[in-house]
Coordinates of C-alpha atoms and ligand atoms in Angstrom, one line a residue:
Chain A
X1 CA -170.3 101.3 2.7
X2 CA -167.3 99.1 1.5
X3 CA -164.4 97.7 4.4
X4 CA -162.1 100.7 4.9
X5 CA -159.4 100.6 2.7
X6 CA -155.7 100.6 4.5
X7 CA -154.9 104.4 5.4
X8 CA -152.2 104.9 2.7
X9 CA -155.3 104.2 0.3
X10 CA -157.5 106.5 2.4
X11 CA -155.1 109.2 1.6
X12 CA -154.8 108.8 -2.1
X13 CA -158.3 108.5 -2.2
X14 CA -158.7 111.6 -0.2
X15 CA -156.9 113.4 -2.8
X16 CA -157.9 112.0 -6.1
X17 CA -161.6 112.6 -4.4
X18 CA -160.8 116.1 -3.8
X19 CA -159.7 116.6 -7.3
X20 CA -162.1 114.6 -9.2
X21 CA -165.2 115.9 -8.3
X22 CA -163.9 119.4 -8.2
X23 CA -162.5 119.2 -11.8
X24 CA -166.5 117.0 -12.6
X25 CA -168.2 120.6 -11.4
X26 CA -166.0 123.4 -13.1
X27 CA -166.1 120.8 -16.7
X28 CA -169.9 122.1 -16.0
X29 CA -169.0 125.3 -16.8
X30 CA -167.2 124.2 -20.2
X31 CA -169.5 125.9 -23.1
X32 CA -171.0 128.3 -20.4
X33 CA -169.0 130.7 -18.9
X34 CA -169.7 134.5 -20.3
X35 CA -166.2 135.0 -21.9
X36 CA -163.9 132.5 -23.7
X37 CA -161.2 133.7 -21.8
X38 CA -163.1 131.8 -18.8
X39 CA -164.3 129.1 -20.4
X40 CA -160.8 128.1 -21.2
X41 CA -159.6 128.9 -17.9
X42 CA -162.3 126.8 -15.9
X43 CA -162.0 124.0 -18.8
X44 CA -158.0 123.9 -18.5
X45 CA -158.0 124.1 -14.6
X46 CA -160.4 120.8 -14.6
X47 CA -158.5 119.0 -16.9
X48 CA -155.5 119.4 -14.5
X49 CA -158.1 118.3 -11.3
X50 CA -158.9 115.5 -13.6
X51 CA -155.3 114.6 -14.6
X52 CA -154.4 114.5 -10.9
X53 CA -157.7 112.4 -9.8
X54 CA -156.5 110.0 -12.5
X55 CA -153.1 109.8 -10.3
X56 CA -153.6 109.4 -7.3
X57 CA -156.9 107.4 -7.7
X58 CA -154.7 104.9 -9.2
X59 CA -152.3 104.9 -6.4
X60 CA -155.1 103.9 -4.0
X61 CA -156.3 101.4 -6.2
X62 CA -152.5 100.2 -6.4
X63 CA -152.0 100.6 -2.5
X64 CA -155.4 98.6 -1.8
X65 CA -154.2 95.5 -4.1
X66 CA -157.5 94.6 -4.9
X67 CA -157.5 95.0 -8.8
X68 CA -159.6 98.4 -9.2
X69 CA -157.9 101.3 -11.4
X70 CA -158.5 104.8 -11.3
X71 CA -162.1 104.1 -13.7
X72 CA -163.3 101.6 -11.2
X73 CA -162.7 104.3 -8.4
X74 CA -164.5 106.8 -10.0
X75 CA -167.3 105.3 -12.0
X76 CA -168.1 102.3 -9.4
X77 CA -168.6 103.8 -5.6
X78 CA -171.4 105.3 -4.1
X79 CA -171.9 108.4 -2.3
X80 CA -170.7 107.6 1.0
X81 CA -167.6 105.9 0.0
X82 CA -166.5 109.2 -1.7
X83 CA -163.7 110.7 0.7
X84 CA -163.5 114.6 -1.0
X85 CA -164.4 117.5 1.2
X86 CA -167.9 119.2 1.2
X87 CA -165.9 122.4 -0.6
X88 CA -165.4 120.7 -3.5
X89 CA -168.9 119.4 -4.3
X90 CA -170.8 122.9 -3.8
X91 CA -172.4 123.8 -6.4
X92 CA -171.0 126.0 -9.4
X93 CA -173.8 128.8 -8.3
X94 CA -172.9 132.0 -10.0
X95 CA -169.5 132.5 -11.3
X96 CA -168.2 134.4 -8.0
X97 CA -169.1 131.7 -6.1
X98 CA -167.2 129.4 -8.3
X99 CA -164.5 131.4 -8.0
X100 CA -165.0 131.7 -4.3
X101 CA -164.9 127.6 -3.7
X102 CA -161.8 128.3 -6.4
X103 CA -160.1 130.4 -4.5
X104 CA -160.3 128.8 -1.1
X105 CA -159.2 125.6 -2.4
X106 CA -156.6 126.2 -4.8
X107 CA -154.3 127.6 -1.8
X108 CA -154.9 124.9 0.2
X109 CA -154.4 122.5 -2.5
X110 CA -150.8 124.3 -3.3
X111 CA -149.8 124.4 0.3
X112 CA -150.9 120.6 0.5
X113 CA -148.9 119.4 -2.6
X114 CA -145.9 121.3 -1.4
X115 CA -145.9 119.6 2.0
X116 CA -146.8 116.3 0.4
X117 CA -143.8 117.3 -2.5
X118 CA -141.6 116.2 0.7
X119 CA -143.3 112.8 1.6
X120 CA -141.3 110.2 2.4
X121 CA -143.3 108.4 0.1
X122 CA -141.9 108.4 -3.1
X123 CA -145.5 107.9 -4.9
X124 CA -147.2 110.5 -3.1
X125 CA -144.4 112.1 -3.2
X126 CA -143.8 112.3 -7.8
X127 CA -147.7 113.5 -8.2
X128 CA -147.6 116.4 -5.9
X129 CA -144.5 117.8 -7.3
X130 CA -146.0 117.0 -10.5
X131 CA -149.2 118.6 -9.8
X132 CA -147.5 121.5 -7.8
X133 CA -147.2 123.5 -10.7
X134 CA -150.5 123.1 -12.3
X135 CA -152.1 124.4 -8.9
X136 CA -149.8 127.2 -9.1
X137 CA -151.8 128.5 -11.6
X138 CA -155.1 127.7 -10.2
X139 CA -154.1 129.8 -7.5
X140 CA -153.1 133.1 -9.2
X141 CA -156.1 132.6 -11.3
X142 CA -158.5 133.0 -8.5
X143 CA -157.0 135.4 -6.9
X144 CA -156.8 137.5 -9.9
X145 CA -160.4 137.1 -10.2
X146 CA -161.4 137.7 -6.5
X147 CA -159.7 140.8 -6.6
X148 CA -161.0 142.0 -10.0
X149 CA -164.6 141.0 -9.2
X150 CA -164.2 141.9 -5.4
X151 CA -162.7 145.4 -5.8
X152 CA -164.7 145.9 -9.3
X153 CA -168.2 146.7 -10.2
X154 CA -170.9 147.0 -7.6
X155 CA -172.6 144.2 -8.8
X156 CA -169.5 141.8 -9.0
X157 CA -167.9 142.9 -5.5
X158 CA -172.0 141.8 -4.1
X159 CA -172.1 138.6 -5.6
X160 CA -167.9 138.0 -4.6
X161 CA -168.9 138.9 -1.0
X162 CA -172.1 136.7 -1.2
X163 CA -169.7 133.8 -3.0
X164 CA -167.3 133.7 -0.3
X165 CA -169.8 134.0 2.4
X166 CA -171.2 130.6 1.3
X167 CA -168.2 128.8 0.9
X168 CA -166.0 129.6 4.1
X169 CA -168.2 127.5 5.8
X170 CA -166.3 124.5 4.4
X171 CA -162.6 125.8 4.8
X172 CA -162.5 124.2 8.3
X173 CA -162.7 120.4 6.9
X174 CA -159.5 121.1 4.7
X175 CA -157.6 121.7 7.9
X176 CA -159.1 118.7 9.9
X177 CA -156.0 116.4 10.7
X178 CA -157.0 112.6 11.9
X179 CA -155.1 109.4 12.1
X180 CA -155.4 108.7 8.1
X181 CA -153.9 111.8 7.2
X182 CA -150.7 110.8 9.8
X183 CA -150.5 107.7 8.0
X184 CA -148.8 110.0 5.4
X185 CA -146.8 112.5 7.6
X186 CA -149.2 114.5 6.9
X187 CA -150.5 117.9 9.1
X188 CA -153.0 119.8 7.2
X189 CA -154.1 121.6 10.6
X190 CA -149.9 123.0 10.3
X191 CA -151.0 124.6 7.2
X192 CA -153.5 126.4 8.4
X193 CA -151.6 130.0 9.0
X194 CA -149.4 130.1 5.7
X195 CA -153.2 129.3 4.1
X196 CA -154.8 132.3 6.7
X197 CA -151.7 134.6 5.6
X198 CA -152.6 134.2 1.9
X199 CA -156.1 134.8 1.7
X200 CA -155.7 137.4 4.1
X201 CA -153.5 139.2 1.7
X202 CA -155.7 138.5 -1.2
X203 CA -159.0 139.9 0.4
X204 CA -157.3 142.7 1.2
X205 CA -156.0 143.4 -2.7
X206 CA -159.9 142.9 -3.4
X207 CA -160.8 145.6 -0.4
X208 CA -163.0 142.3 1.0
X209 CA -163.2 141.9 4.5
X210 CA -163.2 138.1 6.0
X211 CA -166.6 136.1 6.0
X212 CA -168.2 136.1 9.6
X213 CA -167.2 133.0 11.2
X214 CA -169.4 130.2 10.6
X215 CA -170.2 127.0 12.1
X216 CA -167.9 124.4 10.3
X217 CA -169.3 122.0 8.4
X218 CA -167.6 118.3 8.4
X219 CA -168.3 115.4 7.1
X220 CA -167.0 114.6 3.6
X221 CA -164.2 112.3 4.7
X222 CA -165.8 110.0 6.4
X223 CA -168.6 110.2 3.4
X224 CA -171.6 112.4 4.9
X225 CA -171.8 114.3 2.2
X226 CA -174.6 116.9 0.7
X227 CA -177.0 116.0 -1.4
X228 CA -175.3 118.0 -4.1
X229 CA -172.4 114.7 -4.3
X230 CA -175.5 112.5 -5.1
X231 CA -176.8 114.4 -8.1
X232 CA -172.5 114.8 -9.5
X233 CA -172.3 111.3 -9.4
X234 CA -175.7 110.2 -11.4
X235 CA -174.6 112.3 -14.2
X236 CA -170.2 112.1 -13.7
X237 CA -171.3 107.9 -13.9
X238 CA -174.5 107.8 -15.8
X239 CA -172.9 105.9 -18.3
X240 CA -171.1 103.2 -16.1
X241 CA -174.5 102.8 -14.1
X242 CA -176.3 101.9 -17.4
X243 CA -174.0 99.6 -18.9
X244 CA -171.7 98.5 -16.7
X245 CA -168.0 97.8 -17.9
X246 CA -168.6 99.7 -20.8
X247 CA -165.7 100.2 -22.8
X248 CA -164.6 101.8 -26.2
Chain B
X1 CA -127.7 94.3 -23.2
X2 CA -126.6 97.8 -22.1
X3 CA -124.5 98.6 -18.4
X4 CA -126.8 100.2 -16.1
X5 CA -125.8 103.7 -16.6
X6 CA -127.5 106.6 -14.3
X7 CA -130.1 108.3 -16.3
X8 CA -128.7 111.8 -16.7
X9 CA -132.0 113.2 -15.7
X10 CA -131.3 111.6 -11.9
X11 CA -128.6 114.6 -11.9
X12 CA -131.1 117.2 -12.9
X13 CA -129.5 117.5 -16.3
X14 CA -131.6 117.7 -19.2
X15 CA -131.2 114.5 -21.0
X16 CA -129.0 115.1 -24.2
X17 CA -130.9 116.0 -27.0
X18 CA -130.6 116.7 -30.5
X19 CA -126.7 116.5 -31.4
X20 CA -125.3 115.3 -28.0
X21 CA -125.9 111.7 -28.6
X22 CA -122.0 110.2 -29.7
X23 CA -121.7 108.1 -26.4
X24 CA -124.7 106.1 -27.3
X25 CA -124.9 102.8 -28.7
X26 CA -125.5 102.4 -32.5
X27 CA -129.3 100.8 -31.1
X28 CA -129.5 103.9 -29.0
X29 CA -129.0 106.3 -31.5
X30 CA -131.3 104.2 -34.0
X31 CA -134.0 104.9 -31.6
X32 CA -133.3 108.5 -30.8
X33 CA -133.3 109.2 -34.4
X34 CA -136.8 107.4 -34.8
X35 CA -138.3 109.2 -31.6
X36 CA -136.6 112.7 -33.4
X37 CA -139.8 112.2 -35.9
X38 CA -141.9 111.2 -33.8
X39 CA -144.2 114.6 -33.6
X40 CA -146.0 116.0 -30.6
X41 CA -149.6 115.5 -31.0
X42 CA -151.0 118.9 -30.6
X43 CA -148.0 120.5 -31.8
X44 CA -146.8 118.7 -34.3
X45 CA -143.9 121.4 -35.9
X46 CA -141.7 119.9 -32.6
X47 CA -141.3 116.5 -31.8
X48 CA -141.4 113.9 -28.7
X49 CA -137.9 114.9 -28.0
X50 CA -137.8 118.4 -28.9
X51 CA -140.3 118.6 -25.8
X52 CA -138.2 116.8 -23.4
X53 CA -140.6 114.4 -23.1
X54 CA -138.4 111.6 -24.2
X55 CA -135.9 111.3 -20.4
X56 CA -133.8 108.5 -21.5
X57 CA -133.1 105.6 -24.2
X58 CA -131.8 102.8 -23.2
X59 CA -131.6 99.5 -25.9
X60 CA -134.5 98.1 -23.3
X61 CA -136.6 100.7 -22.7
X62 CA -137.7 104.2 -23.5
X63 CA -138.9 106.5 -19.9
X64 CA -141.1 109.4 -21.1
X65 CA -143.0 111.8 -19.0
X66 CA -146.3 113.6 -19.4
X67 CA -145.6 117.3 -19.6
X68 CA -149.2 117.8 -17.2
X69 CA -151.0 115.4 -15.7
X70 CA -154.3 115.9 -17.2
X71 CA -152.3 116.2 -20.8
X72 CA -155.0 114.5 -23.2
X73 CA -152.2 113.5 -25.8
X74 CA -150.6 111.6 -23.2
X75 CA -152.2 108.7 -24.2
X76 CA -151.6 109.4 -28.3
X77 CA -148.0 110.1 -27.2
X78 CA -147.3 106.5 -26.2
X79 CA -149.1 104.9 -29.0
X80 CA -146.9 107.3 -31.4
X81 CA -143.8 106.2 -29.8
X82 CA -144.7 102.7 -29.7
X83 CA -146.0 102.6 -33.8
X84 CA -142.3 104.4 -34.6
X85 CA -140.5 101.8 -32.3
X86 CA -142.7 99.1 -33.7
X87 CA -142.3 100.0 -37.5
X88 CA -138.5 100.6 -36.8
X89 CA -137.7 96.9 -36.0
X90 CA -137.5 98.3 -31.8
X91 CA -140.7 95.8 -31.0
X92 CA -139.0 94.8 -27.3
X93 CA -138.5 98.0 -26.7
X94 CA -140.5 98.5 -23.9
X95 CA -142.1 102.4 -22.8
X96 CA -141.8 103.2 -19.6
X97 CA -143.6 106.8 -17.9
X98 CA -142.5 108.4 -15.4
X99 CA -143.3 111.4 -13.0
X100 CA -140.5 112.2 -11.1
X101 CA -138.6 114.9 -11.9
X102 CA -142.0 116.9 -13.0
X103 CA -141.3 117.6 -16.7
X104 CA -140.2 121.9 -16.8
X105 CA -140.4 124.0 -20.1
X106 CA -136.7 124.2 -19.3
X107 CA -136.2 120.8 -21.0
X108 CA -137.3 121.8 -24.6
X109 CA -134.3 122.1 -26.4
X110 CA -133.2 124.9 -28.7
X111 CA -133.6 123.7 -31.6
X112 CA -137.1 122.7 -30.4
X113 CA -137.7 126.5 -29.6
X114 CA -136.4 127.7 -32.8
X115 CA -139.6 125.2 -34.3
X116 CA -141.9 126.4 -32.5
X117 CA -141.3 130.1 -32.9
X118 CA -141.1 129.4 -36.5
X119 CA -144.8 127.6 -35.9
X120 CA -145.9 130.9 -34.7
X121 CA -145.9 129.8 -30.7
X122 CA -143.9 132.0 -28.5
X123 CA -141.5 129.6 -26.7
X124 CA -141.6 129.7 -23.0
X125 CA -138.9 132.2 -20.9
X126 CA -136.2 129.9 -19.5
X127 CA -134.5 129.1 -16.3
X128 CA -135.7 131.7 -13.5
X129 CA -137.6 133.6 -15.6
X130 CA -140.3 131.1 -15.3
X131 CA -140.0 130.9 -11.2
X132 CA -142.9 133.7 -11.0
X133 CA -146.1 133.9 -12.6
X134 CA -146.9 137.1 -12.0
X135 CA -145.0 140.0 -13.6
X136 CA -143.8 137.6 -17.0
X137 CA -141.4 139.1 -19.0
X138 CA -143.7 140.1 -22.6
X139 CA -143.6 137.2 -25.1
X140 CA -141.4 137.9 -28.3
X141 CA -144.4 138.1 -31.1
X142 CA -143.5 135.5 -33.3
X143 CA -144.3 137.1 -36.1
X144 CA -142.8 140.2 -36.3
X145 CA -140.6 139.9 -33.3
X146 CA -141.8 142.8 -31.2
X147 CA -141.6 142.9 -27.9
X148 CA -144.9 145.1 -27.4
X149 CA -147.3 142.2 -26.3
X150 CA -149.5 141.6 -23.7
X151 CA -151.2 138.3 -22.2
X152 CA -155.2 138.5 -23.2
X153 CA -155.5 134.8 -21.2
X154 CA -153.0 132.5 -19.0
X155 CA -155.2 129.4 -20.4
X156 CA -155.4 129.0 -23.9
X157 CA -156.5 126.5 -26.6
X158 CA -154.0 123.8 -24.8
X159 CA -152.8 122.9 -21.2
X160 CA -149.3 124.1 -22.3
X161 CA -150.4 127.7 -23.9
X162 CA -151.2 130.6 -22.9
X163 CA -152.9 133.5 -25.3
X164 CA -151.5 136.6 -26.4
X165 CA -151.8 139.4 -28.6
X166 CA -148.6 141.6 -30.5
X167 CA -149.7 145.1 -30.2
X168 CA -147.1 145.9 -32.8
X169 CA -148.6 143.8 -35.7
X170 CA -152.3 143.3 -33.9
X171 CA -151.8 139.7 -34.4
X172 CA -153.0 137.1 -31.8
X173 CA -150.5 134.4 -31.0
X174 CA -149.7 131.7 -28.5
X175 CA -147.2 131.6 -25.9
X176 CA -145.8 128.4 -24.7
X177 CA -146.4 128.7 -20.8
X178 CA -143.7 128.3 -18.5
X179 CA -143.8 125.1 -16.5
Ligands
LIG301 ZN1 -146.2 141.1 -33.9

């Protein structure tokens, strides 16, 4: 594992983690997905993931001062220097579980850039309010969706339970506040009831009940990741890993 | 060299567009008249300026936004901007991007609206209209003008377009989202 960057860099990286590899799975689902209307959906929402990874990986690179740019960040580190939450890297499984892991972080991820909209740091600051209103749209999407799959079909509201079930296991690490995260001003555990108070009131649109509480699994930010991250990054860098500094 | 003048964006006015340009150097106005044909990439009926994407012209420098971060034309944007500027006789005009104020749907002028309607793209509500997602107002078909549409997706062929269908004349159509 590299020296730990300075915790501003942490941060950014935190972030542009976060978004990268989440927008790297749902771009999985480009050319798949059962109905154009989702294919463009999932396609769009990861080229916003991507667009924000771009950002604030560049920041870090920036606040770290030692010459690497957003490509460098996200084509040249292993698996344990990747900072993003275990959410994020869960496999697409069926498409309610993709909405599931949507759905759960998409509110977080607006609540987040809100709070972060307010930063005293101007950077941070610019590419949350920038990004604010992409997620916006992330957010209504999956809720749409949990509620028409949840309260829909027998099937669907199954495979929604099933899909949620799996990934509320990881909703405790986006609320896990530690001394990086302060570096910012920043107190994800403080945004833990307006999240509760959302999902809440989608679940109940979709007739869904909660997910039994689980044991939460941590890890991702300090880089203990699944094995899932591993397998992203040989295909998200293949290209990088064969022939290094490839350009075009 | 030009006084350092407060963009008129830092007020969270538009920047002038289009006509409003008469307190502008002769330089400045060369430039805004180049960037005034400089077309969007994926739309190109309206142009860098139309969008809003242009914030402010100075004789030094021209400070453009993306209109979403992930934008792909980003990129082309810049290099269209920089091939007018060059082939204009602007080559030390330098391009500056930045983020802050997030670009809004608001900024796209009239005039620009007027284009793309006449494209065939439903320009985007304005103002408060665009504060909620859910519960839009129905898009004006740009075709035959009838308000009897309804969304089919909120994510369309581009970042910035949504898809919808005229129930009046059947016809498909985009809508500009708002933003
Ligand atoms: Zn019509």
């Amino acid at each position: 594992m590299a020296d730990a960057p300075p915790p501003l860099a942490a941060c950014a990286l935190r972030l542009g983690d976060d978004a990268l590899i989440l927008g790297q799975r749902l771009s999985e689902w480009c050319g798949h997905a059962p109905a154009i209307e989702i294919d463009l959906s999932l396609a769009n929402v990861a080229l916003d993931q991507i667009g924000q990874a771009a950002h604030f990986l560049g920041l870090a690179g920036e606040i770290e001062g030692k010459g690497r740019d957003a490509d460098k960040l996200a084509f040249h580190r292993d698996v344990m220097d990747f900072a993003n939450c275990l959410l994020v890297e869960q496999p697409n499984g069926d498409f309610a579980q993709t909405v599931a892991r949507q759905f759960l972080f998409s509110h977080y991820q607006e609540l987040l850039y809100a709070a972060l909209a307010e930063s005293k740091d101007a950077r941070f600051a610019a590419i949350a309010a920038k990004a604010l209103k992409e997620v916006k749209y992330h957010a209504t999407l999956a809720s749409d969706w949990v509620v028409r799959l949840g309260d829909g079909a027998e099937e669907s509201r199954a495979r929604m339970i099933a899909g949620l079930d799996w990934m509320w296991r990881f909703a405790d690490e986006l609320f896990a506040a530690d001394e990086i995260d302060a570096a910012l001003g920043l107190d994800k555990a403080a945004l833990r009831s307006a999240w509760d108070a959302r999902i809440d009131a989608v679940l109940a649109d979709a007739t869904l009940e909660r997910p039994a509480a689980h044991r939460p699994v941590l890890g991702g930010r300090t880089g203990r990741h699944s094995e899932h991250l591993g397998h992203l990054l040989s295909e998200m860098q293949f290209l990088q890993r064969a022939y290094p500094g490839a350009a075009w | 060299m030009v006084t350092a003048q407060a963009p008129a964006w830092t007020a969270g006015v538009p920047p002038a567009s289009d006509g409003a340009i008469d307190a502008a150097s002769p330089a400045v106005q060369a430039v805004r008249a180049l960037l005034a044909n400089v077309p969007d990439p994926e739309i190109p009926a309206v142009s860098v300026i139309d969008l809003g994407i242009v914030r402010d012209v100075s004789a030094l420098r021209v400070l453009i936004t993306p209109t979403y971060t992930g934008c792909p034309a980003t990129l082309a944007i810049e290099q269209a901007i920089r091939a007018a500027l060059d082939g204009g006789g602007f080559a030390d005009v330098a391009i500056e991007t930045t983020l802050s104020p997030p670009w809004s749907t608001d900024w796209i002028s009239d005039r620009g609206r007027e284009k793309l309607r006449a494209y065939g793209i439903a320009p985007p509500p304005k103002g408060a209209a665009a504060a909620s997602l859910k519960n839009q107002a129905p898009a004006e078909c740009p075709r035959c003008g009838s308000s009897e549409t309804e969304e089919i997706s909120r994510f369309g062929s581009t970042p910035c377009k949504a898809l919808w269908r005229c129930t009046a004349c059947a016809e498909p159509f985009d809508r500009f989202k708002c933003h």
